[in-house]
Amino acid sequence: MDDSDSIGASRTDDNDFRDLVEEVFDEYIVNEIPIRLIHISNDGQGLNFKLVDRNFVKEHFKSVPDEIYREFCNERLVDREGRIRERMKETFKYAIFSHRWLFSEPSYQDMPTEPMKVQAELEPKWKKLQEFCRKAKVDHGCEFAWSDTCCIDKTRSAELDESIRSMFRWYRNSHICIVHLSGTEDLAALERQQRGGTKIDVWFTRGWTLQELLAPSQIKFYGTNWQPLVPLYDSKSDRVSDTIMRKIEKITNIPLRDLKSFSPGTNRVPEKMLWASKRRTTRVEDIAYCLIGIFDVSLMIAYGEGNRAFFRLMEEIMKRYDKWDVFLWSGKCSHYNAALPHDPRCYPVGYQETLVKRRHEADNEEEWNTANYGIGDRLFALTNHGLRIKVLCLSVDLQQTRDEPHNSRYLTFRHPEFIHDVVVRHIGAKREPHTTWAIAVLDYWANSSGSGFIDRVRREPFTAFLLSMDKSHAPDARWRKEMTEEVIRIRPANHYENPLVELYL
């Protein structure tokens, strides 16, 4: 190869790299930042702001591709595209807002498209937005900002859908998430909330603020009067502050490791549902939509579908989750499948026991050499016949019934393999006298022969569904899962082994 060939190859590589920078620049603006942002400027007499779109951002940062090209053109980058994206995020700094909505908030239609100085004292609904923009600019050096109340045109369903499905990513890509705790004056007030000495701030009770707490890489908490709970000179981001994060851990039940660095995904389902269980949303569908990013699933947005939204969320989670503890719930079942919960509030009853079991199993793998066995069915699936799952099924005798108010009753069941009778608070319609009952163990130990077993060697109880069958419906009689107030747990008297039964629930 002569010198001209080398020069030609170099120019080709040079052009390819320049094209890559331009391509990543365009993709980042279209896919990684919000549809609209608030542009904050200073005219020497104070801060102004206006609403801008992605085209404005692209024009505003039009020199960035050349700057990145010059910065990296002579470097050997192992992951060129990844490093360019990191550089984009460093450049496109925007603050994002997390707050509890007031009765009146500025809407998209209220926002100016030309720089405007807001007279917050004359229009109270603007005061919070003005303070947020001031903190974004002055405290965190952000020229752009985003607030859910005014940066989404909610009259356009396509834009609303994209915004909801992109929300977690937008919070994660922000330079800083500014949280306004309107009911918390200072760190001492947060301390009292953590200890149960006073009512917790409403921000900790809302569904959408769960992902707003977990998604951002950097977060800063401001109190009632817009003073930072932890001084800025201590830290620009509270994510690294044990002082505040340990208090939030107590309030939310979210482990410190997740508060400091959260990774979304379809794992630890009961634990994440516990985090959401005490939170509420105004629209019933939002209790599902606000968890999309936390579980990293895709879900079509369809306001008006009601509780079906949470069922669809569970469907998506179960496509990628294969652990029995997804069934560690109790209470009201889904209208669309009795084996699935109605909403996140069904999970807390079973969750604490899950922690005990996991600690126990981690510390006691020598018992029965359980490391060599599977736990429960990992191939369960939702089908057009219901939930297909293999269980260790034990027929039980109903010993006693005691009716309770509110369409419920206590049922006492007996089986020779149980140490104690199983007492269950059954919810829903009373079953006919000829009903057949069974206990379906979910977290049995499975062996290679296709059998499952339970054994008293495990000090923690096993978890089960309560099943019923009305044999008067033969030949179409089949087991159905019953609703119970508590998660059912059994303790075997000895070693019990049987072939597994495949059910459709």
Short mmCIF file of C-alpha atoms in Angstrom, two decimals:
data_model
loop_
_atom_site.label_atom_id
_atom_site.label_comp_id
_atom_site.label_asym_id
_atom_site.label_seq_id
_atom_site.Cartn_x
_atom_site.Cartn_y
_atom_site.Cartn_z
CA MET A 1 0.00 0.00 0.00
CA ASP A 2 1.48 3.40 -0.95
CA ASP A 3 1.09 6.64 0.98
CA SER A 4 -1.96 7.74 -1.02
CA ASP A 5 -3.76 4.55 0.00
CA SER A 6 -2.99 5.22 3.65
CA ILE A 7 -4.23 8.78 3.37
CA GLY A 8 -7.41 7.58 1.65
CA ALA A 9 -8.07 4.98 4.34
CA SER A 10 -7.45 7.57 7.04
CA ARG A 11 -9.93 9.98 5.45
CA THR A 12 -12.51 7.22 5.20
CA ASP A 13 -12.08 6.38 8.89
CA ASP A 14 -12.23 10.07 9.66
CA ASN A 15 -15.49 10.51 7.77
CA ASP A 16 -16.96 7.37 9.33
CA PHE A 17 -16.22 8.68 12.79
CA ARG A 18 -17.70 12.10 11.99
CA ASP A 19 -20.84 10.39 10.64
CA LEU A 20 -21.08 8.30 13.81
CA VAL A 21 -20.90 11.40 15.99
CA GLU A 22 -23.66 13.10 13.95
CA GLU A 23 -25.79 9.95 14.06
CA VAL A 24 -25.49 9.54 17.85
CA PHE A 25 -26.16 13.27 18.31
CA ASP A 26 -29.43 13.05 16.36
CA GLU A 27 -30.50 9.79 18.04
CA TYR A 28 -29.79 11.12 21.51
CA ILE A 29 -31.95 14.20 21.05
CA VAL A 30 -34.85 12.23 19.55
CA ASN A 31 -34.76 9.28 21.95
CA GLU A 32 -33.06 10.21 25.21
CA ILE A 33 -34.34 13.65 26.24
CA PRO A 34 -37.93 14.84 26.81
CA ILE A 35 -40.12 15.98 23.92
CA ARG A 36 -40.19 19.49 25.36
CA LEU A 37 -38.06 21.35 27.88
CA ILE A 38 -38.13 24.66 29.68
CA HIS A 39 -35.29 26.92 28.55
CA ILE A 40 -34.06 29.09 31.42
CA SER A 41 -32.24 32.32 30.56
CA ASN A 42 -31.01 35.38 32.42
CA ASP A 43 -31.48 38.85 30.94
CA GLY A 44 -29.44 40.57 33.67
CA GLN A 45 -32.58 41.53 35.57
CA GLY A 46 -33.65 38.06 36.57
CA LEU A 47 -34.54 34.65 35.22
CA ASN A 48 -36.86 34.09 32.27
CA PHE A 49 -38.16 30.84 30.89
CA LYS A 50 -39.98 29.53 27.85
CA LEU A 51 -41.10 26.17 26.49
CA VAL A 52 -38.96 24.71 23.69
CA ASP A 53 -38.95 21.50 21.64
CA ARG A 54 -36.22 19.12 20.51
CA ASN A 55 -35.52 21.18 17.38
CA PHE A 56 -34.63 24.13 19.57
CA VAL A 57 -32.29 21.91 21.62
CA LYS A 58 -30.66 20.57 18.45
CA GLU A 59 -30.07 24.06 17.12
CA HIS A 60 -28.86 25.29 20.51
CA PHE A 61 -26.23 22.53 20.65
CA LYS A 62 -25.42 22.40 16.93
CA SER A 63 -21.70 22.90 17.57
CA VAL A 64 -21.50 19.85 19.87
CA PRO A 65 -20.83 17.21 17.15
CA ASP A 66 -17.78 19.14 15.94
CA GLU A 67 -16.54 19.60 19.51
CA ILE A 68 -16.88 15.87 20.25
CA TYR A 69 -15.24 14.98 16.94
CA ARG A 70 -12.24 17.16 17.71
CA GLU A 71 -12.05 15.80 21.27
CA PHE A 72 -12.04 12.11 20.29
CA CYS A 73 -10.77 11.96 16.70
CA ASN A 74 -7.21 11.18 17.74
CA GLU A 75 -8.11 8.80 20.56
CA ARG A 76 -8.49 5.05 20.32
CA LEU A 77 -11.87 4.41 21.91
CA VAL A 78 -12.84 0.83 22.72
CA ASP A 79 -16.54 1.71 22.80
CA ARG A 80 -16.76 4.78 20.61
CA GLU A 81 -20.54 4.98 20.53
CA GLY A 82 -20.87 4.50 24.28
CA ARG A 83 -18.29 7.17 25.03
CA ILE A 84 -19.98 9.59 22.63
CA ARG A 85 -23.31 8.99 24.40
CA GLU A 86 -21.68 9.70 27.78
CA ARG A 87 -20.36 12.95 26.37
CA MET A 88 -23.83 13.84 25.05
CA LYS A 89 -25.35 13.34 28.50
CA GLU A 90 -22.67 15.56 30.04
CA THR A 91 -23.51 18.25 27.51
CA PHE A 92 -27.33 18.08 27.43
CA LYS A 93 -27.75 18.93 31.12
CA TYR A 94 -31.34 19.34 32.24
CA ALA A 95 -32.96 19.33 35.66
CA ILE A 96 -36.13 17.32 36.17
CA PHE A 97 -38.84 18.01 38.72
CA SER A 98 -40.46 15.63 41.23
CA HIS A 99 -43.29 16.99 43.35
CA ARG A 100 -46.81 16.48 44.60
CA TRP A 101 -49.28 18.28 42.36
CA LEU A 102 -51.25 21.19 43.81
CA PHE A 103 -54.91 21.81 43.04
CA SER A 104 -53.80 24.21 40.31
CA GLU A 105 -50.62 23.82 38.27
CA PRO A 106 -49.33 25.54 35.09
CA SER A 107 -50.33 23.46 32.07
CA TYR A 108 -48.77 23.06 28.65
CA GLN A 109 -51.30 25.56 27.30
CA ASP A 110 -50.19 28.12 29.91
CA MET A 111 -46.53 27.99 28.97
CA PRO A 112 -44.91 30.82 26.98
CA THR A 113 -42.94 30.17 23.81
CA GLU A 114 -41.08 33.45 24.23
CA PRO A 115 -38.94 34.32 27.28
CA MET A 116 -41.19 35.39 30.15
CA LYS A 117 -40.52 36.62 33.65
CA VAL A 118 -43.16 35.15 35.93
CA GLN A 119 -44.69 37.32 38.61
CA ALA A 120 -45.21 34.48 41.05
CA GLU A 121 -46.53 36.77 43.77
CA LEU A 122 -49.42 37.72 41.46
CA GLU A 123 -50.06 34.18 40.22
CA PRO A 124 -49.47 31.66 43.04
CA LYS A 125 -49.71 28.61 40.77
CA TRP A 126 -46.46 29.73 39.10
CA LYS A 127 -44.46 30.06 42.33
CA LYS A 128 -43.44 26.39 42.56
CA LEU A 129 -42.39 26.23 38.90
CA GLN A 130 -40.44 29.46 39.26
CA GLU A 131 -38.61 28.14 42.34
CA PHE A 132 -37.81 24.87 40.57
CA CYS A 133 -36.33 26.73 37.60
CA ARG A 134 -34.32 28.98 39.89
CA LYS A 135 -32.82 26.00 41.74
CA ALA A 136 -32.11 24.24 38.45
CA LYS A 137 -30.19 27.23 37.11
CA VAL A 138 -28.55 28.67 40.22
CA ASP A 139 -27.88 25.59 42.34
CA HIS A 140 -27.18 23.05 39.60
CA GLY A 141 -26.12 25.05 36.54
CA CYS A 142 -28.85 23.66 34.25
CA GLU A 143 -30.00 25.78 31.33
CA PHE A 144 -32.88 23.39 30.63
CA ALA A 145 -35.52 21.87 32.88
CA TRP A 146 -38.56 19.59 32.71
CA SER A 147 -41.76 19.47 34.73
CA ASP A 148 -44.57 16.98 34.13
CA THR A 149 -47.32 19.54 34.71
CA CYS A 150 -46.43 21.82 31.83
CA CYS A 151 -44.04 20.05 29.45
CA ILE A 152 -46.53 17.46 28.16
CA ASP A 153 -49.42 18.31 25.89
CA LYS A 154 -51.94 15.99 27.52
CA THR A 155 -54.55 16.71 24.86
CA ARG A 156 -52.46 14.66 22.40
CA SER A 157 -52.75 10.98 23.29
CA ALA A 158 -49.67 9.94 21.26
CA GLU A 159 -47.51 12.45 23.13
CA LEU A 160 -48.94 11.42 26.49
CA ASP A 161 -48.27 7.74 25.70
CA GLU A 162 -44.67 8.41 24.66
CA SER A 163 -44.10 10.53 27.76
CA ILE A 164 -45.39 7.87 30.17
CA ARG A 165 -43.40 5.08 28.56
CA SER A 166 -40.24 7.23 28.40
CA MET A 167 -40.55 8.79 31.86
CA PHE A 168 -38.11 6.49 33.67
CA ARG A 169 -35.48 7.07 30.97
CA TRP A 170 -35.97 10.84 31.08
CA TYR A 171 -35.48 10.89 34.84
CA ARG A 172 -32.43 8.64 34.54
CA ASN A 173 -30.83 10.84 31.84
CA SER A 174 -31.37 14.06 33.79
CA HIS A 175 -28.41 15.89 35.31
CA ILE A 176 -30.31 16.35 38.58
CA CYS A 177 -33.74 15.49 39.90
CA ILE A 178 -35.04 18.26 42.14
CA VAL A 179 -37.55 16.99 44.72
CA HIS A 180 -39.84 19.39 46.53
CA LEU A 181 -41.13 17.93 49.81
CA SER A 182 -43.92 20.42 50.45
CA GLY A 183 -44.77 18.90 53.86
CA THR A 184 -41.21 18.62 55.18
CA GLU A 185 -39.57 21.74 56.54
CA ASP A 186 -36.08 20.37 57.24
CA LEU A 187 -34.03 17.27 57.98
CA ALA A 188 -35.34 17.15 61.56
CA ALA A 189 -38.88 16.91 60.21
CA LEU A 190 -37.83 14.02 57.97
CA GLU A 191 -36.27 12.35 61.03
CA ARG A 192 -39.61 12.54 62.86
CA GLN A 193 -41.36 10.99 59.86
CA GLN A 194 -38.82 8.16 59.79
CA ARG A 195 -39.48 7.38 63.46
CA GLY A 196 -43.24 7.48 63.03
CA GLY A 197 -43.57 10.58 65.16
CA THR A 198 -45.54 12.47 62.54
CA LYS A 199 -47.42 11.91 59.31
CA ILE A 200 -45.07 11.25 56.41
CA ASP A 201 -44.79 13.72 53.56
CA VAL A 202 -47.40 13.07 50.88
CA TRP A 203 -44.58 12.80 48.31
CA PHE A 204 -43.73 9.38 49.78
CA THR A 205 -47.32 8.15 49.28
CA ARG A 206 -47.76 8.75 45.55
CA GLY A 207 -47.25 6.17 42.82
CA TRP A 208 -45.33 8.22 40.27
CA THR A 209 -42.82 9.52 42.80
CA LEU A 210 -41.53 5.97 43.36
CA GLN A 211 -39.78 5.91 39.99
CA GLU A 212 -38.84 9.56 40.43
CA LEU A 213 -36.99 8.53 43.59
CA LEU A 214 -35.21 5.55 42.02
CA ALA A 215 -34.53 6.51 38.40
CA PRO A 216 -32.26 9.61 38.56
CA SER A 217 -28.54 9.15 38.97
CA GLN A 218 -28.48 12.38 41.02
CA ILE A 219 -31.24 13.74 43.26
CA LYS A 220 -31.61 16.72 45.60
CA PHE A 221 -34.32 17.19 48.24
CA TYR A 222 -35.72 20.61 49.07
CA GLY A 223 -38.07 21.34 51.94
CA THR A 224 -41.25 23.38 52.30
CA ASN A 225 -39.47 26.72 51.95
CA TRP A 226 -37.17 25.53 49.14
CA GLN A 227 -34.15 25.14 51.35
CA PRO A 228 -32.07 21.97 50.66
CA LEU A 229 -32.48 19.39 53.43
CA VAL A 230 -28.76 18.67 53.16
CA PRO A 231 -26.70 21.83 52.44
CA LEU A 232 -25.35 22.19 48.93
CA TYR A 233 -21.81 22.60 50.23
CA ASP A 234 -22.07 19.07 51.67
CA SER A 235 -23.27 17.54 48.45
CA LYS A 236 -24.89 18.62 45.20
CA SER A 237 -26.63 15.23 45.12
CA ASP A 238 -28.27 13.50 48.07
CA ARG A 239 -27.85 10.10 46.42
CA VAL A 240 -24.48 9.71 48.18
CA SER A 241 -25.66 11.04 51.55
CA ASP A 242 -26.24 8.38 54.21
CA THR A 243 -27.68 11.12 56.41
CA ILE A 244 -30.81 11.48 54.32
CA MET A 245 -30.92 8.15 52.48
CA ARG A 246 -31.08 6.08 55.67
CA LYS A 247 -34.12 8.09 56.76
CA ILE A 248 -35.78 7.54 53.39
CA GLU A 249 -34.95 3.82 53.66
CA LYS A 250 -36.99 3.64 56.88
CA ILE A 251 -39.91 5.58 55.41
CA THR A 252 -40.14 3.68 52.11
CA ASN A 253 -38.87 0.14 52.99
CA ILE A 254 -36.49 0.47 50.02
CA PRO A 255 -33.00 -0.91 50.81
CA LEU A 256 -30.18 1.62 50.95
CA ARG A 257 -28.34 -0.10 48.09
CA ASP A 258 -31.32 0.57 45.78
CA LEU A 259 -31.69 4.15 46.95
CA LYS A 260 -28.04 4.75 46.09
CA SER A 261 -27.98 2.86 42.78
CA PHE A 262 -31.11 1.26 41.36
CA SER A 263 -31.14 -1.04 38.33
CA PRO A 264 -34.54 -1.60 36.71
CA GLY A 265 -35.59 -5.09 35.65
CA THR A 266 -38.01 -7.98 36.13
CA ASN A 267 -36.40 -9.25 39.31
CA ARG A 268 -37.33 -9.22 43.02
CA VAL A 269 -41.00 -8.85 42.14
CA PRO A 270 -42.54 -9.16 45.65
CA GLU A 271 -39.99 -6.72 47.06
CA LYS A 272 -40.64 -4.06 44.43
CA MET A 273 -44.39 -4.54 44.77
CA LEU A 274 -43.98 -3.91 48.50
CA TRP A 275 -42.41 -0.54 47.70
CA ALA A 276 -45.49 0.35 45.63
CA SER A 277 -48.06 -1.17 47.99
CA LYS A 278 -48.63 1.91 50.14
CA ARG A 279 -48.66 4.35 47.26
CA ARG A 280 -51.72 5.70 45.50
CA THR A 281 -52.54 7.24 42.14
CA THR A 282 -55.52 9.34 41.11
CA ARG A 283 -56.13 7.25 37.98
CA VAL A 284 -56.43 3.53 38.70
CA GLU A 285 -54.43 2.68 35.56
CA ASP A 286 -51.45 4.68 36.80
CA ILE A 287 -50.64 2.17 39.56
CA ALA A 288 -49.50 -0.07 36.68
CA TYR A 289 -48.10 2.59 34.36
CA CYS A 290 -45.89 4.11 37.08
CA LEU A 291 -44.15 0.71 37.50
CA ILE A 292 -43.27 0.21 33.81
CA GLY A 293 -39.80 1.71 34.18
CA ILE A 294 -39.05 0.03 37.51
CA PHE A 295 -39.67 -3.42 35.99
CA ASP A 296 -38.25 -2.38 32.60
CA VAL A 297 -41.22 -3.68 30.58
CA SER A 298 -43.16 -2.20 27.68
CA LEU A 299 -46.87 -1.60 28.10
CA MET A 300 -49.40 0.06 25.84
CA ILE A 301 -51.06 3.03 27.55
CA ALA A 302 -54.86 2.80 27.51
CA TYR A 303 -56.62 5.08 29.97
CA GLY A 304 -60.11 3.81 30.61
CA GLU A 305 -59.10 0.16 30.97
CA GLY A 306 -59.17 0.32 34.79
CA ASN A 307 -57.60 -2.57 36.71
CA ARG A 308 -56.85 -4.45 33.52
CA ALA A 309 -53.71 -2.27 33.32
CA PHE A 310 -52.20 -4.00 36.37
CA PHE A 311 -53.10 -7.43 34.99
CA ARG A 312 -51.31 -6.57 31.74
CA LEU A 313 -48.29 -5.41 33.75
CA MET A 314 -48.21 -8.77 35.55
CA GLU A 315 -48.49 -10.57 32.22
CA GLU A 316 -45.40 -8.75 30.95
CA ILE A 317 -43.45 -9.37 34.16
CA MET A 318 -44.24 -13.09 34.12
CA LYS A 319 -42.92 -13.46 30.58
CA ARG A 320 -39.46 -12.75 31.98
CA TYR A 321 -39.71 -13.84 35.63
CA ASP A 322 -39.42 -17.50 36.63
CA LYS A 323 -39.43 -17.60 40.43
CA TRP A 324 -42.28 -18.97 42.52
CA ASP A 325 -42.32 -15.93 44.82
CA VAL A 326 -44.26 -13.91 42.24
CA PHE A 327 -47.26 -15.74 43.79
CA LEU A 328 -46.44 -14.57 47.32
CA TRP A 329 -49.57 -12.45 47.61
CA SER A 330 -52.95 -12.61 49.30
CA GLY A 331 -56.27 -10.83 49.29
CA LYS A 332 -58.28 -9.75 46.28
CA CYS A 333 -57.42 -11.46 43.01
CA SER A 334 -57.41 -10.01 39.51
CA HIS A 335 -60.71 -9.98 37.61
CA TYR A 336 -58.83 -11.53 34.70
CA ASN A 337 -57.04 -14.41 36.43
CA ALA A 338 -57.59 -15.68 39.98
CA ALA A 339 -53.92 -16.71 40.30
CA LEU A 340 -52.76 -13.10 39.93
CA PRO A 341 -53.19 -10.22 42.39
CA HIS A 342 -55.54 -7.30 41.99
CA ASP A 343 -52.86 -4.66 42.69
CA PRO A 344 -49.55 -4.14 44.59
CA ARG A 345 -51.37 -3.97 47.93
CA CYS A 346 -51.73 -7.77 47.80
CA TYR A 347 -47.99 -8.35 48.26
CA PRO A 348 -46.85 -7.06 51.70
CA VAL A 349 -48.33 -9.99 53.63
CA GLY A 350 -46.03 -12.47 51.92
CA TYR A 351 -42.96 -10.34 51.51
CA GLN A 352 -41.50 -10.42 55.02
CA GLU A 353 -41.66 -14.20 55.00
CA THR A 354 -39.82 -14.17 51.68
CA LEU A 355 -36.90 -12.38 53.30
CA VAL A 356 -36.79 -14.90 56.12
CA LYS A 357 -36.83 -17.81 53.68
CA ARG A 358 -34.11 -16.36 51.49
CA ARG A 359 -31.83 -15.75 54.46
CA HIS A 360 -32.56 -19.20 55.78
CA GLU A 361 -31.98 -20.93 52.44
CA ALA A 362 -28.74 -19.01 51.93
CA ASP A 363 -27.48 -20.07 55.36
CA ASN A 364 -28.69 -23.66 55.32
CA GLU A 365 -27.99 -25.13 51.90
CA GLU A 366 -26.58 -28.23 53.56
CA GLU A 367 -30.06 -29.24 54.73
CA TRP A 368 -31.07 -32.10 52.43
CA ASN A 369 -28.34 -30.80 50.15
CA THR A 370 -30.99 -28.45 48.72
CA ALA A 371 -28.43 -26.80 46.44
CA ASN A 372 -28.94 -29.86 44.21
CA TYR A 373 -32.70 -29.32 43.93
CA GLY A 374 -34.88 -26.80 42.16
CA ILE A 375 -37.39 -24.80 44.17
CA GLY A 376 -40.88 -24.66 42.68
CA ASP A 377 -41.89 -24.54 39.02
CA ARG A 378 -39.73 -22.23 36.91
CA LEU A 379 -41.64 -22.92 33.69
CA PHE A 380 -45.04 -21.56 34.73
CA ALA A 381 -46.80 -19.48 32.09
CA LEU A 382 -50.05 -17.67 31.39
CA THR A 383 -52.02 -19.42 28.66
CA ASN A 384 -55.49 -19.13 27.14
CA HIS A 385 -56.53 -21.79 29.68
CA GLY A 386 -55.18 -19.82 32.62
CA LEU A 387 -51.95 -20.03 34.61
CA ARG A 388 -50.13 -23.28 33.83
CA ILE A 389 -48.09 -24.32 36.84
CA LYS A 390 -46.76 -27.51 38.43
CA VAL A 391 -47.47 -27.85 42.15
CA LEU A 392 -47.18 -30.41 44.91
CA CYS A 393 -50.87 -31.02 45.53
CA LEU A 394 -52.22 -32.34 48.84
CA SER A 395 -55.93 -33.09 49.26
CA VAL A 396 -57.19 -31.80 52.62
CA ASP A 397 -60.26 -32.40 54.76
CA LEU A 398 -62.37 -29.45 55.84
CA GLN A 399 -62.76 -29.77 59.60
CA GLN A 400 -64.52 -26.60 60.62
CA THR A 401 -66.15 -23.46 59.20
CA ARG A 402 -66.69 -20.24 61.13
CA ASP A 403 -68.47 -17.43 59.29
CA GLU A 404 -67.15 -13.88 59.56
CA PRO A 405 -68.54 -10.51 58.44
CA HIS A 406 -67.83 -9.03 55.01
CA ASN A 407 -68.36 -12.20 52.98
CA SER A 408 -65.56 -14.19 54.60
CA ARG A 409 -65.12 -17.21 56.87
CA TYR A 410 -62.42 -19.12 58.72
CA LEU A 411 -61.80 -22.62 57.35
CA THR A 412 -59.81 -25.28 59.19
CA PHE A 413 -58.12 -28.00 57.11
CA ARG A 414 -56.36 -31.19 58.12
CA HIS A 415 -53.85 -33.45 56.41
CA PRO A 416 -51.84 -36.28 58.01
CA GLU A 417 -48.58 -34.76 56.69
CA PHE A 418 -49.14 -31.38 58.41
CA ILE A 419 -47.82 -30.72 61.92
CA HIS A 420 -50.82 -28.50 62.64
CA ASP A 421 -54.21 -27.91 61.12
CA VAL A 422 -54.19 -25.10 58.58
CA VAL A 423 -56.57 -22.25 59.46
CA VAL A 424 -57.43 -19.98 56.54
CA ARG A 425 -59.58 -16.89 56.28
CA HIS A 426 -61.38 -17.49 53.00
CA ILE A 427 -62.69 -14.47 51.07
CA GLY A 428 -65.54 -14.44 48.59
CA ALA A 429 -68.59 -16.57 47.98
CA LYS A 430 -69.23 -19.52 50.27
CA ARG A 431 -68.55 -22.89 48.64
CA GLU A 432 -71.03 -25.72 48.35
CA PRO A 433 -70.90 -28.55 50.95
CA HIS A 434 -69.68 -31.05 48.35
CA THR A 435 -66.66 -28.89 47.42
CA THR A 436 -63.31 -30.69 47.32
CA TRP A 437 -60.33 -28.83 48.78
CA ALA A 438 -56.56 -29.03 48.28
CA ILE A 439 -53.37 -27.26 49.32
CA ALA A 440 -50.97 -26.63 46.40
CA VAL A 441 -47.40 -26.14 47.61
CA LEU A 442 -45.48 -23.66 45.45
CA ASP A 443 -41.94 -23.68 46.86
CA TYR A 444 -41.46 -27.44 47.11
CA TRP A 445 -38.08 -29.00 46.39
CA ALA A 446 -38.07 -30.67 42.97
CA ASN A 447 -35.90 -33.58 41.85
CA SER A 448 -34.92 -34.89 38.44
CA SER A 449 -37.53 -37.67 38.50
CA GLY A 450 -40.39 -35.19 38.18
CA SER A 451 -41.45 -35.44 41.80
CA GLY A 452 -41.58 -32.75 44.43
CA PHE A 453 -41.09 -33.03 48.15
CA ILE A 454 -41.40 -31.11 51.38
CA ASP A 455 -39.66 -31.97 54.61
CA ARG A 456 -39.65 -30.87 58.22
CA VAL A 457 -35.89 -30.32 57.99
CA ARG A 458 -36.65 -26.82 56.73
CA ARG A 459 -37.45 -24.72 59.73
CA GLU A 460 -39.37 -22.15 57.71
CA PRO A 461 -42.86 -23.09 56.46
CA PHE A 462 -43.70 -23.84 52.85
CA THR A 463 -46.00 -21.57 50.84
CA ALA A 464 -49.19 -22.71 49.15
CA PHE A 465 -52.38 -21.83 47.29
CA LEU A 466 -55.78 -22.91 48.56
CA LEU A 467 -57.62 -24.78 45.79
CA SER A 468 -61.23 -25.86 45.45
CA MET A 469 -63.14 -28.02 42.99
CA ASP A 470 -66.86 -28.46 42.51
CA LYS A 471 -67.19 -32.03 41.27
CA SER A 472 -70.86 -31.52 40.45
CA HIS A 473 -69.55 -29.75 37.33
CA ALA A 474 -67.99 -32.96 35.99
CA PRO A 475 -66.62 -33.68 33.43
CA ASP A 476 -65.52 -30.01 33.25
CA ALA A 477 -64.60 -29.77 36.93
CA ARG A 478 -61.15 -28.27 37.54
CA TRP A 479 -59.22 -26.78 40.38
CA ARG A 480 -59.58 -23.06 41.04
CA LYS A 481 -57.49 -20.82 43.27
CA GLU A 482 -59.36 -19.33 46.22
CA MET A 483 -58.81 -15.88 47.72
CA THR A 484 -57.42 -15.85 51.26
CA GLU A 485 -56.72 -13.03 53.68
CA GLU A 486 -53.21 -14.31 54.42
CA VAL A 487 -50.56 -16.19 52.49
CA ILE A 488 -50.99 -19.89 53.29
CA ARG A 489 -48.02 -21.57 54.98
CA ILE A 490 -47.69 -25.19 56.03
CA ARG A 491 -45.24 -27.17 58.12
CA PRO A 492 -44.79 -30.83 57.17
CA ALA A 493 -44.65 -33.43 59.94
CA ASN A 494 -42.16 -35.59 58.03
CA HIS A 495 -40.78 -36.11 54.55
CA TYR A 496 -43.56 -36.09 51.96
CA GLU A 497 -42.91 -36.76 48.27
CA ASN A 498 -45.30 -37.12 45.35
CA PRO A 499 -45.37 -36.62 41.56
CA LEU A 500 -46.04 -33.01 40.66
CA VAL A 501 -49.41 -32.05 39.23
CA GLU A 502 -49.78 -29.63 36.33
CA LEU A 503 -52.72 -27.28 36.84
CA TYR A 504 -54.42 -24.57 34.81
CA LEU A 505 -55.65 -21.87 37.21
#
